[in-house]
Coordinates of C-alpha atoms in Angstrom, one line a residue:
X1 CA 76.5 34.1 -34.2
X2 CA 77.1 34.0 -30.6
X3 CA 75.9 37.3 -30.0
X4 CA 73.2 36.6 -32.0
X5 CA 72.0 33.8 -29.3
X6 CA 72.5 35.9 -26.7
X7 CA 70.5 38.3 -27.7
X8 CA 67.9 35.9 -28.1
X9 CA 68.3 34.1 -24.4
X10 CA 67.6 37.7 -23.7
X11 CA 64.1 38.1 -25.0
X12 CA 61.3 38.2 -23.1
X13 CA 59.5 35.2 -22.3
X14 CA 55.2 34.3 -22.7
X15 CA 53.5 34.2 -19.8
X16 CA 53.3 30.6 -20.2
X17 CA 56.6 30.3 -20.1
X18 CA 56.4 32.0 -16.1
X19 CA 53.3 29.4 -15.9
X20 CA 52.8 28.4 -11.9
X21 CA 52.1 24.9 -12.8
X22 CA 55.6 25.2 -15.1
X23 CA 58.4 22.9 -13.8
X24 CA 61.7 24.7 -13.1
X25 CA 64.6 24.1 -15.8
X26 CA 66.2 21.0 -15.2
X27 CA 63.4 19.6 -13.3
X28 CA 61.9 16.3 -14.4
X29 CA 58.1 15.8 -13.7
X30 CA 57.3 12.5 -11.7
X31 CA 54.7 10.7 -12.3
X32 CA 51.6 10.6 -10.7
X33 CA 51.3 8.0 -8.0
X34 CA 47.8 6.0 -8.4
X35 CA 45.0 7.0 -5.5
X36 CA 43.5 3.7 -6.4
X37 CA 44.5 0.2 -7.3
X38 CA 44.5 -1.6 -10.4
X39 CA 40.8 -2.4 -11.2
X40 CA 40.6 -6.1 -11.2
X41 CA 38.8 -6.2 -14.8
X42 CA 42.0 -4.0 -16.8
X43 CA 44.3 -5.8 -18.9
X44 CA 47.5 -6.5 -18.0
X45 CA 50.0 -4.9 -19.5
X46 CA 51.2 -5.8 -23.0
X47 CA 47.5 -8.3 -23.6
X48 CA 45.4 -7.3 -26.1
X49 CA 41.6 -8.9 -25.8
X50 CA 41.4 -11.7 -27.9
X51 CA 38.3 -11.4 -30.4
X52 CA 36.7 -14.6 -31.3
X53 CA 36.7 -15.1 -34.8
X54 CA 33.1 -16.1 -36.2
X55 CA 33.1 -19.0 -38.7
X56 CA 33.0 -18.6 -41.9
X57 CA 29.3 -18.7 -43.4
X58 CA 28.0 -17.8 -40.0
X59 CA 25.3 -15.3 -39.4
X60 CA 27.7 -13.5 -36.8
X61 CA 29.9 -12.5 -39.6
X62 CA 30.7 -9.2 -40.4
X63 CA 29.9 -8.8 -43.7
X64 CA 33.0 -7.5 -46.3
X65 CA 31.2 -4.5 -47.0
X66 CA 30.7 -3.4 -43.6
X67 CA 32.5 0.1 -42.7
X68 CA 32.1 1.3 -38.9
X69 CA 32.1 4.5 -39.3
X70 CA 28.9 4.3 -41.8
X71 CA 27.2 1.7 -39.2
X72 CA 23.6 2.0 -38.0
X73 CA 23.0 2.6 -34.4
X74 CA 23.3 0.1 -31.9
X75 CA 19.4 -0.3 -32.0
X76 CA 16.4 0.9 -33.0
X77 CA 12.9 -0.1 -33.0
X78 CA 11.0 -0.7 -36.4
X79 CA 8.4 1.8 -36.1
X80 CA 12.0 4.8 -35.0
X81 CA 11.9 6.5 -31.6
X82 CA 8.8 8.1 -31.1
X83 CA 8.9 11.7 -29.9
X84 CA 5.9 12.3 -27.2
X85 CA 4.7 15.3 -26.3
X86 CA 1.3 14.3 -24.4
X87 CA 1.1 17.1 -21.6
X88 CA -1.9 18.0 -23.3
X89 CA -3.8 15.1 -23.5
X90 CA -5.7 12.7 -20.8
X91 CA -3.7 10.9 -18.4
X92 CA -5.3 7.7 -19.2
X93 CA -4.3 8.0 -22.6
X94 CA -1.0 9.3 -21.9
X95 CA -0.4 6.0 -19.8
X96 CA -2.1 3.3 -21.9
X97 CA 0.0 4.6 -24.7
X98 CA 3.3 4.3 -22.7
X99 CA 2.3 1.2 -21.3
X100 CA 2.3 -0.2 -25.0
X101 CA 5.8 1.5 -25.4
X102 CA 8.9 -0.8 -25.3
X103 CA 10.5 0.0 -21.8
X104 CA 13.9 1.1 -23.6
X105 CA 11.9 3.9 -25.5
X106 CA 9.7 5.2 -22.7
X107 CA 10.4 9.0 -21.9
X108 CA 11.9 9.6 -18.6
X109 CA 9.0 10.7 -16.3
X110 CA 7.8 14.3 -16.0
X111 CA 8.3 15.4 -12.0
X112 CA 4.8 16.6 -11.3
X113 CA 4.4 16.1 -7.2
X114 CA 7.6 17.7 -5.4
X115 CA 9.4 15.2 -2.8
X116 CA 12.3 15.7 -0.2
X117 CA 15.8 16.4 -1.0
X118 CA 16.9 12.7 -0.5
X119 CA 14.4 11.3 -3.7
X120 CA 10.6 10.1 -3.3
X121 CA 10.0 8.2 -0.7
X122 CA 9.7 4.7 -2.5
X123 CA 8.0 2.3 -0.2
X124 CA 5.2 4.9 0.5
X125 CA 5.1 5.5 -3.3
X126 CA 4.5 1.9 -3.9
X127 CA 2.3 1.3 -1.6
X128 CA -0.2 4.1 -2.2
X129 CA -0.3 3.0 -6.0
X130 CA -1.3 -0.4 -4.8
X131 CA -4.0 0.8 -2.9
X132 CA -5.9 2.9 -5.4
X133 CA -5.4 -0.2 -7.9
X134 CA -6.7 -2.1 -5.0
X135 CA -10.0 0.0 -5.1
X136 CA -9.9 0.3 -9.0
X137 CA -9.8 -3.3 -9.5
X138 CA -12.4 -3.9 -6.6
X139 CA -14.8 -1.7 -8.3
X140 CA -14.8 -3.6 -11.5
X141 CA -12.4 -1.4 -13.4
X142 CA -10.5 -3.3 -16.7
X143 CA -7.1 -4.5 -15.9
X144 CA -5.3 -2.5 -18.7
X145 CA -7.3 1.1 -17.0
X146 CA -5.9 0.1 -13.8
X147 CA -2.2 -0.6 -14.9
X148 CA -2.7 2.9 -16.6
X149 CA -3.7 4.9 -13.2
X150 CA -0.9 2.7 -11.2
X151 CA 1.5 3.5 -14.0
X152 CA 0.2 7.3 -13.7
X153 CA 0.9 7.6 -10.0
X154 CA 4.6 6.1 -10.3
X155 CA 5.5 8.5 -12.4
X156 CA 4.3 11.3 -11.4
X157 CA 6.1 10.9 -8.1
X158 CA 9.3 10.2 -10.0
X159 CA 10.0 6.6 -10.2
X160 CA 10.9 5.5 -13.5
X161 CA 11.0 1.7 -14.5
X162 CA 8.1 0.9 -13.2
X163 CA 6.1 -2.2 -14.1
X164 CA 3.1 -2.7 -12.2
X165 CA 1.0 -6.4 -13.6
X166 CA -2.6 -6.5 -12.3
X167 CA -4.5 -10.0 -12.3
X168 CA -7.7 -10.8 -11.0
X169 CA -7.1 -10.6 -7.6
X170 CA -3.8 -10.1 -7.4
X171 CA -2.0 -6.7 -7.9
X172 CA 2.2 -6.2 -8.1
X173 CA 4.3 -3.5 -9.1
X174 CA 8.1 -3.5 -9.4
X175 CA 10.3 -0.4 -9.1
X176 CA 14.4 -0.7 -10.3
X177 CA 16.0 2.1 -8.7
X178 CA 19.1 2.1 -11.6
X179 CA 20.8 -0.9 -14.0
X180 CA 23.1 -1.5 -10.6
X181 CA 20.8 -1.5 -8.1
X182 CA 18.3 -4.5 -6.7
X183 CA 14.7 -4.1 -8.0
X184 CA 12.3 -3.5 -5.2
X185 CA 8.9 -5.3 -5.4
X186 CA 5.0 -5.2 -3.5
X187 CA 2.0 -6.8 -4.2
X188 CA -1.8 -6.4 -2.4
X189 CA -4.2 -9.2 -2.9
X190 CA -8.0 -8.4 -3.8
X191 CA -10.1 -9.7 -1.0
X192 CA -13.6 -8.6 -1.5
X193 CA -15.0 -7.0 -5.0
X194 CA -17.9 -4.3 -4.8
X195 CA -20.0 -2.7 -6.8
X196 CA -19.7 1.4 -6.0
X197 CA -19.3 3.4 -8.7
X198 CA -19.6 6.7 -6.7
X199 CA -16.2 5.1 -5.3
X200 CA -14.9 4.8 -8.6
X201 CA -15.4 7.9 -9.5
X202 CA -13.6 9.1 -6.9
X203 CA -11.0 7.4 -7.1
X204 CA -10.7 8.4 -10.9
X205 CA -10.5 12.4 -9.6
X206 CA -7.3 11.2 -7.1
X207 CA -5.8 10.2 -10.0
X208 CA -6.0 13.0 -12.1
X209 CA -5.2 15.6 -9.4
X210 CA -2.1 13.4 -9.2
X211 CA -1.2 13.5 -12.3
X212 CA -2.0 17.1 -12.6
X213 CA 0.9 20.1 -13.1
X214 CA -1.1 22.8 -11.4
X215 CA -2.2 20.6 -8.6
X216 CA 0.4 19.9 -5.5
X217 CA -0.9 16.5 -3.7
X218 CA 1.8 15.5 -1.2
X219 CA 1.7 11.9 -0.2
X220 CA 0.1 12.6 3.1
X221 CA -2.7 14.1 0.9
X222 CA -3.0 11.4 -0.9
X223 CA -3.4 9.3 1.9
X224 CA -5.9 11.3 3.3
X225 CA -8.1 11.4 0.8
X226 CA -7.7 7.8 -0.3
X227 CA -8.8 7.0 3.7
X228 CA -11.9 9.2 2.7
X229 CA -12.9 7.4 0.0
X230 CA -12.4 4.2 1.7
X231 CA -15.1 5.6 4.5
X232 CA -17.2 7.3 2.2
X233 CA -21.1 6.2 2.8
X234 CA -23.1 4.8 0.0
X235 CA -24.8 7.3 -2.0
X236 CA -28.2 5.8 -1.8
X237 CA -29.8 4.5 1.3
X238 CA -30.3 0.6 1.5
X239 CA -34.5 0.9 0.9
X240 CA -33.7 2.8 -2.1
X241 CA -31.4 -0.1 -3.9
X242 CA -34.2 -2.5 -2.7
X243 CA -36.7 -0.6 -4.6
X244 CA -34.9 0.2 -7.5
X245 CA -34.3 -3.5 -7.8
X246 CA -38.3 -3.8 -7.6
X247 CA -38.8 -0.8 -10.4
X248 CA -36.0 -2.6 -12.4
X249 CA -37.6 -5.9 -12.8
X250 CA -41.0 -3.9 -13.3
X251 CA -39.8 -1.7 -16.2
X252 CA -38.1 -5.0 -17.8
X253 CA -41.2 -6.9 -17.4
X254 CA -42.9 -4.1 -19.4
X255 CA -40.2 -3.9 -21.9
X256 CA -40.9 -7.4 -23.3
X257 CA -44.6 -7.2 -23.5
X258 CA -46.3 -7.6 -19.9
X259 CA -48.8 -5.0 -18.2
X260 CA -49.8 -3.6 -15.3
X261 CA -50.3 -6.6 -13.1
X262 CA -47.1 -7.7 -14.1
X263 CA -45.3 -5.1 -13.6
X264 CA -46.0 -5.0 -10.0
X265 CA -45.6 -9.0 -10.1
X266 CA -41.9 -8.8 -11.1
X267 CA -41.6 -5.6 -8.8
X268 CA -42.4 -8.0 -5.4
X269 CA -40.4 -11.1 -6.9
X270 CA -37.6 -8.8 -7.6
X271 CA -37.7 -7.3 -4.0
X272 CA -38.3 -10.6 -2.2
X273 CA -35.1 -11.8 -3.8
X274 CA -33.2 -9.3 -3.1
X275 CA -33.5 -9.4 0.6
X276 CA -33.5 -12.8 0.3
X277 CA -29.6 -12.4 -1.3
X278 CA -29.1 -9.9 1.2
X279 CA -30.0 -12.7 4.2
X280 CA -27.7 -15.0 2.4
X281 CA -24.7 -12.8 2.5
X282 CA -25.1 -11.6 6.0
X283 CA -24.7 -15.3 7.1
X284 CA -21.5 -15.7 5.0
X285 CA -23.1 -17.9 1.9
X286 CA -21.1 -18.0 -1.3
X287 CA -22.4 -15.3 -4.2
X288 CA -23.0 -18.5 -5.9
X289 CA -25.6 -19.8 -3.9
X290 CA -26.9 -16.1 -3.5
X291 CA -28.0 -15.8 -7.1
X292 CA -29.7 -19.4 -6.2
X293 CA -31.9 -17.5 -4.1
X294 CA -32.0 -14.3 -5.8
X295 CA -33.6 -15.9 -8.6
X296 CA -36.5 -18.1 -7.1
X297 CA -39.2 -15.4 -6.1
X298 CA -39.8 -14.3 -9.4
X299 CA -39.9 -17.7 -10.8
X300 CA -42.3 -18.9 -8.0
X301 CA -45.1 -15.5 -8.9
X302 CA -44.8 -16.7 -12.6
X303 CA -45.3 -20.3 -12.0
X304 CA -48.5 -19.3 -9.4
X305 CA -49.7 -16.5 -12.3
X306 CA -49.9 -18.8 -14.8
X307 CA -51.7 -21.2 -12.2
X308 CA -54.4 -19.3 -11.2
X309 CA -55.7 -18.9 -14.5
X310 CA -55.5 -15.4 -15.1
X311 CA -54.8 -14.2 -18.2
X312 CA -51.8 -12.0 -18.2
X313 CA -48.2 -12.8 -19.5
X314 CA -46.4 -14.4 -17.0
X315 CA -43.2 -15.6 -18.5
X316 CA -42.9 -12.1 -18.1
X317 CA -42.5 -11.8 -14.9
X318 CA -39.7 -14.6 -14.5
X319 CA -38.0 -12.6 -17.9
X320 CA -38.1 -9.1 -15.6
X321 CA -36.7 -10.9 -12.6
X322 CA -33.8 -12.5 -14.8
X323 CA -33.2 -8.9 -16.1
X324 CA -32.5 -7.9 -12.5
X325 CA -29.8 -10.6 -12.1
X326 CA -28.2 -11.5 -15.3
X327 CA -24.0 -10.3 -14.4
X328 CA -23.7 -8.0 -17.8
X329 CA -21.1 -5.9 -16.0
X330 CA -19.0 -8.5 -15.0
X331 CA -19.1 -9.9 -18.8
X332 CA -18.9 -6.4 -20.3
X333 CA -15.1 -6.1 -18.6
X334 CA -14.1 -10.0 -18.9
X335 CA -14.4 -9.0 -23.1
X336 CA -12.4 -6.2 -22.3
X337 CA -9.6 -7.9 -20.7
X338 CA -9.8 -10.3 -23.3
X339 CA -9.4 -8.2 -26.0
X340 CA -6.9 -5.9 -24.7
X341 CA -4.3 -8.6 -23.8
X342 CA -5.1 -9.6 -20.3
X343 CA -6.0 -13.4 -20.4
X344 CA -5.8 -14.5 -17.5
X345 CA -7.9 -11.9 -16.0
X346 CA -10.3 -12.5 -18.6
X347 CA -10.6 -16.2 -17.8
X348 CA -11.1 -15.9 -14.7
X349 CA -13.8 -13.0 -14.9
X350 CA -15.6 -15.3 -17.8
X351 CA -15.5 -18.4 -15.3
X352 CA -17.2 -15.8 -12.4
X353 CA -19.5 -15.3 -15.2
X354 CA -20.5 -18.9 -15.6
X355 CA -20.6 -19.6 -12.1
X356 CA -23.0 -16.5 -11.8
X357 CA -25.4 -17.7 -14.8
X358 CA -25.5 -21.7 -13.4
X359 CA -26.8 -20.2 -10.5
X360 CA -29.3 -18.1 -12.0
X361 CA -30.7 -21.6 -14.1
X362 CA -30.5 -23.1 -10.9
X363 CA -33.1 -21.0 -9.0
X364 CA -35.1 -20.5 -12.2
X365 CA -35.1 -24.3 -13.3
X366 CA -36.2 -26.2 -9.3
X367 CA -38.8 -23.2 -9.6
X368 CA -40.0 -24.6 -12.8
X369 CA -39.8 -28.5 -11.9
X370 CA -41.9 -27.8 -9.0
X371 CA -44.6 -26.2 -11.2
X372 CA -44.8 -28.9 -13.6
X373 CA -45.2 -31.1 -10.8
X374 CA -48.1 -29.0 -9.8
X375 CA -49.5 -29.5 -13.5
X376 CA -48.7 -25.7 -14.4
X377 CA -48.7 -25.5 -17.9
X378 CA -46.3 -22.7 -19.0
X379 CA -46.5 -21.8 -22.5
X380 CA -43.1 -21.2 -24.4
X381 CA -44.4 -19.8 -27.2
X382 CA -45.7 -16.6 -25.7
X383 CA -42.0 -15.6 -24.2
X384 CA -40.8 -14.6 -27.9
X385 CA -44.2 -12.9 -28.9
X386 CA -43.2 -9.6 -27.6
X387 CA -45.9 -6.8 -28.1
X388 CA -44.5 -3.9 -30.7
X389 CA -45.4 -1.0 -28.1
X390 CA -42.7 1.8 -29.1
X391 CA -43.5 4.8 -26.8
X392 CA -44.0 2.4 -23.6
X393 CA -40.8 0.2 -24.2
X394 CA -38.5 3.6 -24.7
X395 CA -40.0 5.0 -21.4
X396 CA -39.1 1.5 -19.7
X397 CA -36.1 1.2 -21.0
X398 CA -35.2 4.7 -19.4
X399 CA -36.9 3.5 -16.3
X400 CA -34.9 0.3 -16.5
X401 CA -31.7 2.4 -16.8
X402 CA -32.1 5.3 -13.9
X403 CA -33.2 2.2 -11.7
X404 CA -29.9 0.1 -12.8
X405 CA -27.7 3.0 -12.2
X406 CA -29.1 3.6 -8.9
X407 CA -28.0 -0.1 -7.9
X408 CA -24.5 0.4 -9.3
X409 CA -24.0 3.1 -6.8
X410 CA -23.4 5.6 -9.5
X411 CA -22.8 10.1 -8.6
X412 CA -26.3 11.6 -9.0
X413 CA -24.5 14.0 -11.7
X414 CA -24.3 10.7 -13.9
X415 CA -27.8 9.0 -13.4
X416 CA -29.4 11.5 -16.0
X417 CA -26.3 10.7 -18.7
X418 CA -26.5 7.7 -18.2
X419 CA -30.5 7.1 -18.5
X420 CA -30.5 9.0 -21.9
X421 CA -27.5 6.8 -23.5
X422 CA -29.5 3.6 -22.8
X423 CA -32.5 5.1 -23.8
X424 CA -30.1 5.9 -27.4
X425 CA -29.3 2.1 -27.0
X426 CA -32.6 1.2 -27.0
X427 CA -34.4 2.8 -30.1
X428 CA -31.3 1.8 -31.9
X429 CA -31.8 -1.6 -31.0
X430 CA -35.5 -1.2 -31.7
X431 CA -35.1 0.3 -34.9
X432 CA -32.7 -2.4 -36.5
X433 CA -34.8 -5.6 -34.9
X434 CA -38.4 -4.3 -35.6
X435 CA -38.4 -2.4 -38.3
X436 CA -34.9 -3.4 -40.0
X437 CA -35.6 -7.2 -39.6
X438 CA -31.9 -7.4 -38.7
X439 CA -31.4 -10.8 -36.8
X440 CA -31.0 -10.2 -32.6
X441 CA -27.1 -10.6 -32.4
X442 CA -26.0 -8.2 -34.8
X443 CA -28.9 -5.1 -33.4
X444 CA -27.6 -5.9 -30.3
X445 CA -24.1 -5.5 -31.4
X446 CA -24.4 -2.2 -32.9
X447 CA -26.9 -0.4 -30.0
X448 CA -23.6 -2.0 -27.7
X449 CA -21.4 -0.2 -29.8
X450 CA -23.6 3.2 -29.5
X451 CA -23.2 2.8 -26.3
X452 CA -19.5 2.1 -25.9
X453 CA -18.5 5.3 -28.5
X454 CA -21.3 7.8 -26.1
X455 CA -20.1 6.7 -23.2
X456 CA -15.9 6.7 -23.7
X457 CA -16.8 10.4 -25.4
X458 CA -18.9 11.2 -21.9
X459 CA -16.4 10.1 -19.5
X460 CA -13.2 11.8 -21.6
X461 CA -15.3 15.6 -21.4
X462 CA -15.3 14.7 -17.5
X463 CA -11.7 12.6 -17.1
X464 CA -13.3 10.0 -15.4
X465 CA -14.0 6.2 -15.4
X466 CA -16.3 5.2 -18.7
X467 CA -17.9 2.7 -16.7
X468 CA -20.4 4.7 -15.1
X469 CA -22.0 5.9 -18.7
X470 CA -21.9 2.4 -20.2
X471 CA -22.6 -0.5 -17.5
X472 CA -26.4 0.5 -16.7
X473 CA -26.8 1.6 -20.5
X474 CA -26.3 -1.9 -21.5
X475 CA -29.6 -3.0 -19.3
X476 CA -32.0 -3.4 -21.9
X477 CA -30.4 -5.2 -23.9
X478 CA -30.0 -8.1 -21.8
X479 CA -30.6 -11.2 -23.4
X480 CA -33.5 -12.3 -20.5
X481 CA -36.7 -13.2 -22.6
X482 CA -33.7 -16.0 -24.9
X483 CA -32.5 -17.0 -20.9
X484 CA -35.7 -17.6 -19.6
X485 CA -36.8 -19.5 -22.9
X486 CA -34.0 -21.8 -22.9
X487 CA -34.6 -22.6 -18.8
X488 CA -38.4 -23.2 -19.8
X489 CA -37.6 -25.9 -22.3
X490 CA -35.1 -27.3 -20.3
X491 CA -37.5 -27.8 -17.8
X492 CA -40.2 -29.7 -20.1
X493 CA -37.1 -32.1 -21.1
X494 CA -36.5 -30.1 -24.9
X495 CA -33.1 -30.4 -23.9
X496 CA -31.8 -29.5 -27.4
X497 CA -34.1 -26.9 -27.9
X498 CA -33.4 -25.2 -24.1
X499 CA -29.4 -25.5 -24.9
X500 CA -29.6 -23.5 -28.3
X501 CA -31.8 -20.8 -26.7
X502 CA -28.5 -20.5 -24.0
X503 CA -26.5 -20.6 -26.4
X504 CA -28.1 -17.6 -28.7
X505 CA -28.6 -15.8 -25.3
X506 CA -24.4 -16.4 -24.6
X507 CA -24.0 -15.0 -28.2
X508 CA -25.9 -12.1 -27.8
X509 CA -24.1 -11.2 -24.0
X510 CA -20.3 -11.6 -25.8
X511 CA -22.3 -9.3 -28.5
X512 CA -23.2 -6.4 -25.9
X513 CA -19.2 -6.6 -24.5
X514 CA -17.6 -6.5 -27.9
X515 CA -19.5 -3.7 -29.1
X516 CA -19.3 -1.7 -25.8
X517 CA -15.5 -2.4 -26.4
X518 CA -15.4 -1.8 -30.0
X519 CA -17.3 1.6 -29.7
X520 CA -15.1 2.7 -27.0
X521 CA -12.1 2.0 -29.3
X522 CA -13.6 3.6 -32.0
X523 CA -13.8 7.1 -29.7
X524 CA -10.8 7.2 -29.9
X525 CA -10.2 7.6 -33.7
X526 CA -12.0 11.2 -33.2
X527 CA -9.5 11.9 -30.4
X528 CA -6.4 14.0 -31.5
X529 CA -3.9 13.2 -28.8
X530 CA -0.2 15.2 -29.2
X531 CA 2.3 13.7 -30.1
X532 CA 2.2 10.1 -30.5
X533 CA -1.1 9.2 -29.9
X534 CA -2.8 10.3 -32.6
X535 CA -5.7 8.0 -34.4
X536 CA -3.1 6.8 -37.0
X537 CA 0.1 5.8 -34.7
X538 CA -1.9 4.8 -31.8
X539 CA -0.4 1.4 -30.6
X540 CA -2.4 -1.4 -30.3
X541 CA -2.2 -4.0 -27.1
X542 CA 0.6 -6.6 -28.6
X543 CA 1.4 -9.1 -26.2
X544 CA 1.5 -11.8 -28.4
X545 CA 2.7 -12.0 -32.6
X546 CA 2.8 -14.8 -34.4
X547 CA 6.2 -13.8 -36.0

């Protein structure tokens, strides 16, 4: 037997057995000394964490049935994670839909504009996304479009957990580096708004060369270009607004009924008032008191038309000036706001609004007082008897259009778009009022809606801004002959009367922005986004439930 063990002592041994990192025989390993200290949140040694019990009954209980390892995860949404795959699709969609994400189910951002070694430069980041929201918001874009393109240019210099929050003039965005680290914070106040949609535009292309794979735009780039557009010249030289605010007035004076002499009647009021406006605001007056002014000339050539004895229409000339003033795109994207969740923003743009119209009435109405004191006899009854002239009312419709889009500043490549859709706007309207018998509000609501769908659909085949093929579309349908109505018995003391006229011309404004809305929403059902966007799982803006 002792042999026997010998022989097996003898054996060769596994190479694990001649192992470096095997201790000699007889050798006891120590124990690893600790590089670090006791972290002051262990346990000492020999506790075991106490668990508080939940009461019995309580709603914290586990119930008996429960089993850990068959347990749902930790969390998960009602609607399940979402898998997105948008690479494909729009950046504006891609953003507006992860905007209406939950934060904790966002995707991590897609790298698209290389940075240095160290990370992106986050300050610089910040700060360059403020700006173009600056401009954005400054040219009269909707709050929820510009959280989109701030949201857009975050990500696609890398910095994830972002939240940018964009009020009416105030824009903030906050960036959390990790879970551990502090969250770093800017804002940029909105000092002056202006109209330019060539801007707009503009700043729309930035964006999406941003946000595009193919295209590298360093952040010196970006600030390049950004300091371009803030320099650019207006498209359209100053005597060309002024007389496309004349040809406005003209072709809206036409539209409801008056003639030749008229037309070139609300084409001088029109252009007397605007340099008028334009004296006001070189000497620092309020935009209040700028409409005030605005809005007298044409007012003043009615009231001394209609004194002279001639027989021409001139309520139409006051109605063509209103045309020229009335703030439809400043309504247009207070609905907006509204119905996309921004309220506060949408107050506030509704309250400009009002402040806008009250000084419209105000102009119009000391105009009016001072002709009845002059025994002018205006005749209220002739502002709603608008002449059925088909051909001649599409034609200044058009006109009214190409002038309007002139006077928003708009890229030459859009006038012609632009001009056709509210020309689209207009027979529809005409069609459904005239020769449907449908009431005012409801036409009006559907030609809005035209407008809305053809111009979302317009802007998407060109990746920009929808606001340049829907603002000057909306022109003819201004509610001016129901303004100017309401002001004229107002001014003869039908108080009751004047006040439901304003209020059917209030209704049939909030009529032109919820259709231009609602149409633009409705484009999107025939847009096939990958992934998660699609017309069916599109999220809606849900800021507040009532569960």
């Amino acid at each position: 037997m002792a042999e026997a063990d010998g022989a097996e002592d003898r054996k060769p041994q596994s190479d694990e057995a001649h192992s470096a990192f095997t201790p000699p025989p007889g050798m006891e390993p120590e124990a690893p000394e600790d590089d670090q200290p006791t972290s002051e949140f262990a346990l000492p040694a020999g506790a075991e964490p106490v668990q508080p019990e939940p009461e019995e009954g309580s709603a914290f209980a586990t119930p008996a049935t429960y089993r850990a390892a068959h347990s749902p995860s930790a969390y998960t949404p009602g609607q399940g994670f979402p898998v997105v795959r948008m690479k494909e699709s729009p950046w504006q969609d891609r953003m507006r839909t992860m905007l209406r994400m939950p934060v904790d189910v966002r995707p991590v951002p897609d790298l698209v504009q290389r940075h240095t070694e160290t990370g992106p430069a986050v300050g610089r980041v910040l700060d360059l996304t403020l700006r173009i929201g600056e401009l954005l918001l400054a040219g009269g874009e909707g709050a929820e479009d510009v959280e989109a393109a701030m949201f857009a240019v975050t990500r696609s210099y890398g910095l994830d957990r972002c939240e940018p929050t964009v009020t009416f003039t105030l824009l903030s965005i906050t960036h959390q580096p990790s879970l551990v680290d502090d969250p770093v914070s800017a804002n940029r106040t909105v000092r002056r708004r202006g109209t330019d949609y060539n801007r707009l535009s503009a700043v729309y292309q930035l964006v999406d060369d941003i946000s595009a794979h193919e295209i590298d735009v360093s952040l010196e780039e970006a600030y390049r270009r950004l300091a371009e557009i803030r320099r650019n010249r207006h498209p359209y030289p100053g005597w060309m607004l002024t007389a496309s605010a004349g040809l406005l007035a003209g072709a809206a004076s036409t539209l409801v009924g008056g003639g030749v002499l008229v037309f070139f009647a609300a084409a001088l009021g029109a252009v007397l008032g605007d340099r008028l406006a334009w004296l006001c605001a070189g000497r620092g007056l309020p935009e209040f008191y700028q409409f005030v002014v605005a809005a007298m000339p044409p007012a003043a050539i009615g009231v001394a038309l209609n004194m002279t004895g001639i027989d021409v229409k001139a309520s139409a000339v006051i109605t063509g000036g209103l045309f020229a003033l009335l703030p439809g795109r400043a309504l247009v994207a207070a609905v907006q706001d509204g119905l996309t969740g921004f309220y506060i923003t949408a107050s506030a743009r509704l309250l400009e609004v009002m402040y806008l119209f009250i000084g419209i009435i105000m102009g119009v109405l000391v105009v009016l007082y001072v002709g009845l004191q002059f025994d002018a006899s205006p005749r209220p009854e002739e502002v709603l008897q608008i002449q059925q002239r088909p051909l001649i009312q599409i034609a200044a419709s058009m006109v009214l259009v190409f002038t309007f889009a002139i006077l928003l500043q708009q890229e030459r490549s859009t006038v012609l778009i632009v001009t056709l859709n509210g020309g689209v706007a207009w027979v529809t309207f005409g069609a459904l009022r005239y020769a449907g018998g449908i009431p005012p509000v409801p036409s009006t609501a559907i030609a809005a809606g035209l407008v809305g769908l053809f111009g979302q659909l317009f802007s998407r085949y060109r990746f920009a801004s929808a606001l340049p093929y829907t603002t000057a579309a909306i022109g003819p349908l201004l509610p001016g002959s129901a303004t100017y109505y309401g002001l004229l018995l107002i001014a003869e003391d039908r108080l009751n009367e004047g006040l439901g006229s304003l209020v059917n011309a209030a209704a049939i404004a909030l009529a032109i922005a919820i259709g231009v809305n609602l149409g633009s929403e409705t484009s999107r059902l025939f847009m096939r986004i990958p992934g998660a966007a699609s017309a069916a799982k599109r999220r809606a803006a849900k800021r507040t439930r009532g569960f």
